[in-house]
Amino acid sequence: MRGALSSELKVGLFSILVMVVLSFMTFKIGGLSLNDETGYRLYAWFENTAGVDKNTKVKLAGVDAGRVERIELVEDRAKITLRMFPNVSVRSDSGIAVQAHGLLGDKYLAIYGGTPGARFLADGDTIQISRVPTDYDTLITNLAAMSANFAALGDSLNHSIGTEESREAIAQTIQNIRHITDNLNSVITANDNRIAQLMEKVNTLVDKAVSLTDSANGMVTENRQQVSTAFANLSSVSDTFRQKAPQLLDDLSASAAELKKLMAELHGPAVNTAKELEGVAMRAKTTLDSVSRMTERIDKGEGTLGKLVNDEKLYNSVSGAADGIGRQIAKIDRFKTYVEFKGDYMTKASDGKGAFNVRLQPRDDKYYLIGIVRDPVGNTDTKETVTDVGGVVTRTTEKTTETQIEFTAMLARRFADTDVRIGLIESSFGLGADYHASGGNLVFSADAWDFGKDEADSKNPHIKVGLEYRFFQNLFIDAGYDNVFNRKTGGAYIGGGVRFEDEDLKYLMGSLPSIPGK
Amino acid sequence: MTSREPRKTVTLLCPVEYLGSLLIPSFSVVGGMIMMLCFTLRYIFTPPFYLRNIFKQMVEIGVNSMPVVLITASFTGAVLALQSHTAFKRFDAETLVGTVVALSMTRELGPVLTGLIVAGRAGAAMAAELGTMRVTEQIDALETLATNPVRYLVVPRFIGGMLMLPALTVLSDGIGIMGGFIVSTRVLGANPTTYMTRTWDFLEMEDIFHGLLKSFFFGAAIALISSYEGFASEGGAEGVGKATTRAVVLSSMAILISDYFLSAWLFK
Amino acid sequence: MNSDIMIHIEGLSKSFGRKQVLDGLELDVMRGESMVVIGGSGTGKSVLIKHIIGLLKPDSGRIYVDGHDVLSLGEHDLGELRKKFGMLFQNAALFDSFSVWENVGFGLKQHTRLSSAEVRKVASEKLRMVGLAGIEDLMPSELSGGMRKRVGLARAIAMEPEVIFYDEPTTGLDPIMADVINELIVDLRKKLKVTSISITHDMASAYKIADRIAMLYKGRIIEVGTVDEIRNTSNEIVRQFITGSAVGPITMEVTRA
Ligand SMILES: Nc1ncnc2c1ncn2[C@@H]1O[C@H](COP(=O)(O)OP(=O)(O)O)[C@@H](O)[C@H]1O
Ligand SMILES: [Mg+2]
């Protein structure tokens, strides 16, 4: 009791120690909240803010950029008020997502995806895009639904393949398709170089066409010369082809034969199968929907998935699977391929016109169309025979119109609902446009080519207008008027075809596991 | 005492009487404590004030409890870090150790452990001292000297408890966090910067203040219960011993029970 | 009420549990009078004093001190009244945590504006009066029983009270020191007109300091009288007690208890 220090002194020293510790902690903690009233406010709307609280961090490019000031429920959505640090700038096209510091870690809000050049958001603005994290239950439910769909698809495939007849038909079909692609492949491989040249020429052409349209107003003599040069080039391309690629033509003939056979099969005994294929297609669609739904979620829950991948020990298998799916989906997302077979009955020529097209679509607003067409009204071949009989020179000009295989190679850009195409149509320079109505199921098309009037009996360029109606996802019918401005060859046409997206093909062509019938 | 009454009645009334003999004293204890609390609260704000006694109690409860509180807190923080590290390692969440240590210390272990230590140390001392004063008539002597013993003895202890428990808790929070930090960084190889960032980023002033508010109540409860037990003790040295034991047991129970309700109330 | 009566007690009853200690006790103490209460051990003499000073609450009965109803006084008034009281406890009841002079000066320190040095000076003076010079800085634990009692006495008289209660002031003291204390009590009464109630078993002391003597027996005052009246009492019980005889009416009670 009677120490050297008085009670007052002891209590005083003790209090100072306590105050030092307390103010140290206060300072350390308060470090964040000292900025309370500085900075500016942004808003974001969320469907689900589970795990986000007042003072939850906001990160931009992984760096602390602010914190959540307020969370309130407005109707059935959460309105989040963000207090951004004053020196932080957020692009107006940025999105915001709830992310986690790991599977068990704290949630934070990540601002992402701002593009350079977009304006910066100011105090009081709202971040327009917001993403909600995947919750694992939904993910698992989707996986379950997906596998159920796979099973159902397998069942129905099995069923349709089950009958000897249809199995044969499908096998035949697949073989045909395979044959065609093989042929096409070998053609392309064999003529790699030439096709490259061709494409180069086409490019040149396109360039010129562009410059041509650019200077449409001042289209004077010099320009005309350029155009004729372009056409000259094009002819030389055709010549080159004709002369130097007999093999190619042979192959193409073979493919065409196969195509014809396929068409026949599609119309003939495969009618039953077609119905079944339709069912398969429906299943495929359901599966696709599931996959795309899941892809969407995985995509949205990027952070969580990312963490899943990080947490190898825990969720190795899950993350592996999810990762794989994600990668595949991502690739497919980026690059779409459509394969199209179609046949039209040309009333004027009383003959069929078959086409096989591959559409490569690297982006939503751009695609390449490559194809072969069996044209019953091909180019006119003018053969000049010079006969020298005893000094009398007789010139005989013989025009021949023959059914021939022609090429389609076009570049297309999409503007809103309209595709604009430019390139080779039936081996001749041309332009085209497609207007998509009714959610893309109804397409109105107009094409113009053969400005050189090389086709038989053509006085004017070849103009074709038509309608295409798509049904059951993969089937379509079309009708229209061909070669509008050339009376001799012009006439109505009607037909139909099949169009597969690469995913459909993938599922149809044997990447499906465990189908007992196989 | 009941030996002269008919045996039958005894048997019949036995359970009831036994229950009564248990309950009635505890009711009167509760009543006595509440009365003492009422007086204490009134006397806190009305003169005379015994500042010297307050300082003395602050030394007794606060300063003198500091070594044991600090040693306990540092090892508590250390073992928290050790245990949570082991657990979190399985989830790859080791960086959260700092957060766990800080939150556990400030919200729960700081206040509660400090409370229990002070109950065991200062609470026992209070009950023993006041009990002795009671049985040796020192409390009566105070009254005859026109000094209100509740004012003179209880109020300073009450104030000392209310002020010193939060103060000790601040130190124990700090030392606990340091203990966790040292074990995490020196023994478990955590990144010191990450550890501290995690500690301070996730800790809120609210956590600390709610912890301090709890310890404020604990301090009041310890002082009140121990003072009451001291004042109510009778029967010489043995009575003082019993009062001391009861003071520690009741204070500890009060801390743990009120901790739940305070937490439920404060942290919602 | 007669203003000469300093302390008036009527119908005072008190029991602890089942034990009836005081049973309708009546007693008057005159202003400036020295009343000595005698009675056997455990008869409730200390309990009586504690009632008068307000440390115990009676089950029934009234207590008036200087015209005030002690039982109806509020905290403040009771405090004021107690400033006029001094009490020597049977076991001294010194504050363990204070030194001797702090114990003696406690009341002064609490209730006067005297500085510590002045308090210490007064305390030293009171200690000298009880024959204890030079022990100001000792702690109570360092004192013998007799010294503790005299420090307690010094503390009781330190505030120069109007009423002093002495609970066995000479018990445990050697005969000479006992006489010193007796002289002191007599002195206080004579010089300061102090009213006092003393409890004692020591009849020599009782005869020396008492104006009147009251005998407490079975919860009541069975006889009150001057020293001479008590000495010549016809009451067998009182007679047995003052002569200290083992043979008499009290014997039975003693053996029975
Ligand atoms: N606070 C108390 N609680 C219970 N019993 C008490 C209390 N104080 C005194 N008593 C009882 O009252 C009786 C009288 O005690 P007391 O007045 O101290 O005797 P004495 O006459 O020797 O001073 C004793 O039997 C004692 O046990
Ligand atoms: Mg006594």
mmCIF file with all atom_site columns, C-alpha atoms and ligand atoms in Angstrom, chain B residues 234, chain C residues 16 19 21 39-48 50 56 90 167-168 199 201 216, ligand 1:
data_model
loop_
_atom_site.group_PDB
_atom_site.id
_atom_site.type_symbol
_atom_site.label_atom_id
_atom_site.label_alt_id
_atom_site.label_comp_id
_atom_site.label_asym_id
_atom_site.label_entity_id
_atom_site.label_seq_id
_atom_site.pdbx_PDB_ins_code
_atom_site.Cartn_x
_atom_site.Cartn_y
_atom_site.Cartn_z
_atom_site.occupancy
_atom_site.B_iso_or_equiv
_atom_site.pdbx_formal_charge
_atom_site.auth_seq_id
_atom_site.auth_comp_id
_atom_site.auth_asym_id
_atom_site.auth_atom_id
_atom_site.pdbx_PDB_model_num
ATOM   1  C CA  . GLU B 1 234 ? -21.128 -12.814 9.002  1.00 0.00 ? 234 GLU B CA  1
ATOM   2  C CA  . PHE C 2 16  ? -31.978 -12.551 15.944 1.00 0.00 ? 16  PHE C CA  1
ATOM   3  C CA  . LYS C 2 19  ? -33.347 -15.742 19.794 1.00 0.00 ? 19  LYS C CA  1
ATOM   4  C CA  . VAL C 2 21  ? -32.245 -10.614 22.792 1.00 0.00 ? 21  VAL C CA  1
ATOM   5  C CA  . GLY C 2 39  ? -25.380 -7.691  32.717 1.00 0.00 ? 39  GLY C CA  1
ATOM   6  C CA  . GLY C 2 40  ? -24.152 -11.134 31.896 1.00 0.00 ? 40  GLY C CA  1
ATOM   7  C CA  . SER C 2 41  ? -22.255 -11.974 28.781 1.00 0.00 ? 41  SER C CA  1
ATOM   8  C CA  . GLY C 2 42  ? -24.477 -12.316 25.751 1.00 0.00 ? 42  GLY C CA  1
ATOM   9  C CA  . THR C 2 43  ? -27.466 -10.633 27.391 1.00 0.00 ? 43  THR C CA  1
ATOM   10 C CA  . GLY C 2 44  ? -27.559 -7.960  24.671 1.00 0.00 ? 44  GLY C CA  1
ATOM   11 C CA  . LYS C 2 45  ? -25.685 -5.005  26.138 1.00 0.00 ? 45  LYS C CA  1
ATOM   12 C CA  . SER C 2 46  ? -23.766 -4.339  22.929 1.00 0.00 ? 46  SER C CA  1
ATOM   13 C CA  . VAL C 2 47  ? -26.969 -4.871  20.943 1.00 0.00 ? 47  VAL C CA  1
ATOM   14 C CA  . LEU C 2 48  ? -28.649 -2.198  23.110 1.00 0.00 ? 48  LEU C CA  1
ATOM   15 C CA  . LYS C 2 50  ? -25.980 -0.416  18.643 1.00 0.00 ? 50  LYS C CA  1
ATOM   16 C CA  . LEU C 2 56  ? -29.285 -1.960  14.382 1.00 0.00 ? 56  LEU C CA  1
ATOM   17 C CA  . GLN C 2 90  ? -15.903 -3.865  22.394 1.00 0.00 ? 90  GLN C CA  1
ATOM   18 C CA  . ASP C 2 167 ? -18.465 -0.969  25.256 1.00 0.00 ? 167 ASP C CA  1
ATOM   19 C CA  . GLU C 2 168 ? -16.332 -2.620  27.920 1.00 0.00 ? 168 GLU C CA  1
ATOM   20 C CA  . ILE C 2 199 ? -20.970 -1.325  29.432 1.00 0.00 ? 199 ILE C CA  1
ATOM   21 C CA  . HIS C 2 201 ? -18.468 -6.311  33.915 1.00 0.00 ? 201 HIS C CA  1
ATOM   22 C CA  . LEU C 2 216 ? -29.906 -5.851  31.876 1.00 0.00 ? 216 LEU C CA  1
HETATM 23 N N1  . LIG D 3 .   ? -25.676 -9.321  14.295 1.00 0.00 ? 1   LIG D N1  1
HETATM 24 C C1  . LIG D 3 .   ? -26.095 -10.315 15.070 1.00 0.00 ? 1   LIG D C1  1
HETATM 25 N N2  . LIG D 3 .   ? -26.682 -11.392 14.497 1.00 0.00 ? 1   LIG D N2  1
HETATM 26 C C2  . LIG D 3 .   ? -27.117 -12.432 15.230 1.00 0.00 ? 1   LIG D C2  1
HETATM 27 N N3  . LIG D 3 .   ? -27.015 -12.505 16.539 1.00 0.00 ? 1   LIG D N3  1
HETATM 28 C C3  . LIG D 3 .   ? -26.452 -11.448 17.208 1.00 0.00 ? 1   LIG D C3  1
HETATM 29 C C4  . LIG D 3 .   ? -25.968 -10.316 16.488 1.00 0.00 ? 1   LIG D C4  1
HETATM 30 N N4  . LIG D 3 .   ? -25.438 -9.456  17.357 1.00 0.00 ? 1   LIG D N4  1
HETATM 31 C C5  . LIG D 3 .   ? -25.615 -10.003 18.592 1.00 0.00 ? 1   LIG D C5  1
HETATM 32 N N5  . LIG D 3 .   ? -26.217 -11.204 18.481 1.00 0.00 ? 1   LIG D N5  1
HETATM 33 C C6  . LIG D 3 .   ? -26.584 -12.063 19.564 1.00 0.00 ? 1   LIG D C6  1
HETATM 34 O O1  . LIG D 3 .   ? -27.204 -11.301 20.525 1.00 0.00 ? 1   LIG D O1  1
HETATM 35 C C7  . LIG D 3 .   ? -26.791 -11.696 21.803 1.00 0.00 ? 1   LIG D C7  1
HETATM 36 C C8  . LIG D 3 .   ? -26.313 -10.485 22.557 1.00 0.00 ? 1   LIG D C8  1
HETATM 37 O O2  . LIG D 3 .   ? -25.072 -10.138 22.070 1.00 0.00 ? 1   LIG D O2  1
HETATM 38 P P1  . LIG D 3 .   ? -24.242 -8.943  22.659 1.00 0.00 ? 1   LIG D P1  1
HETATM 39 O O3  . LIG D 3 .   ? -25.124 -7.762  22.792 1.00 0.00 ? 1   LIG D O3  1
HETATM 40 O O4  . LIG D 3 .   ? -23.000 -8.771  21.867 1.00 0.00 ? 1   LIG D O4  1
HETATM 41 O O5  . LIG D 3 .   ? -23.830 -9.486  24.112 1.00 0.00 ? 1   LIG D O5  1
HETATM 42 P P2  . LIG D 3 .   ? -23.084 -8.696  25.229 1.00 0.00 ? 1   LIG D P2  1
HETATM 43 O O6  . LIG D 3 .   ? -24.159 -8.381  26.189 1.00 0.00 ? 1   LIG D O6  1
HETATM 44 O O7  . LIG D 3 .   ? -22.083 -9.629  25.754 1.00 0.00 ? 1   LIG D O7  1
HETATM 45 O O8  . LIG D 3 .   ? -22.514 -7.497  24.593 1.00 0.00 ? 1   LIG D O8  1
HETATM 46 C C9  . LIG D 3 .   ? -25.702 -12.731 21.624 1.00 0.00 ? 1   LIG D C9  1
HETATM 47 O O9  . LIG D 3 .   ? -26.255 -14.001 21.937 1.00 0.00 ? 1   LIG D O9  1
HETATM 48 C C10 . LIG D 3 .   ? -25.352 -12.654 20.199 1.00 0.00 ? 1   LIG D C10 1
HETATM 49 O O10 . LIG D 3 .   ? -25.131 -13.945 19.721 1.00 0.00 ? 1   LIG D O10 1
#
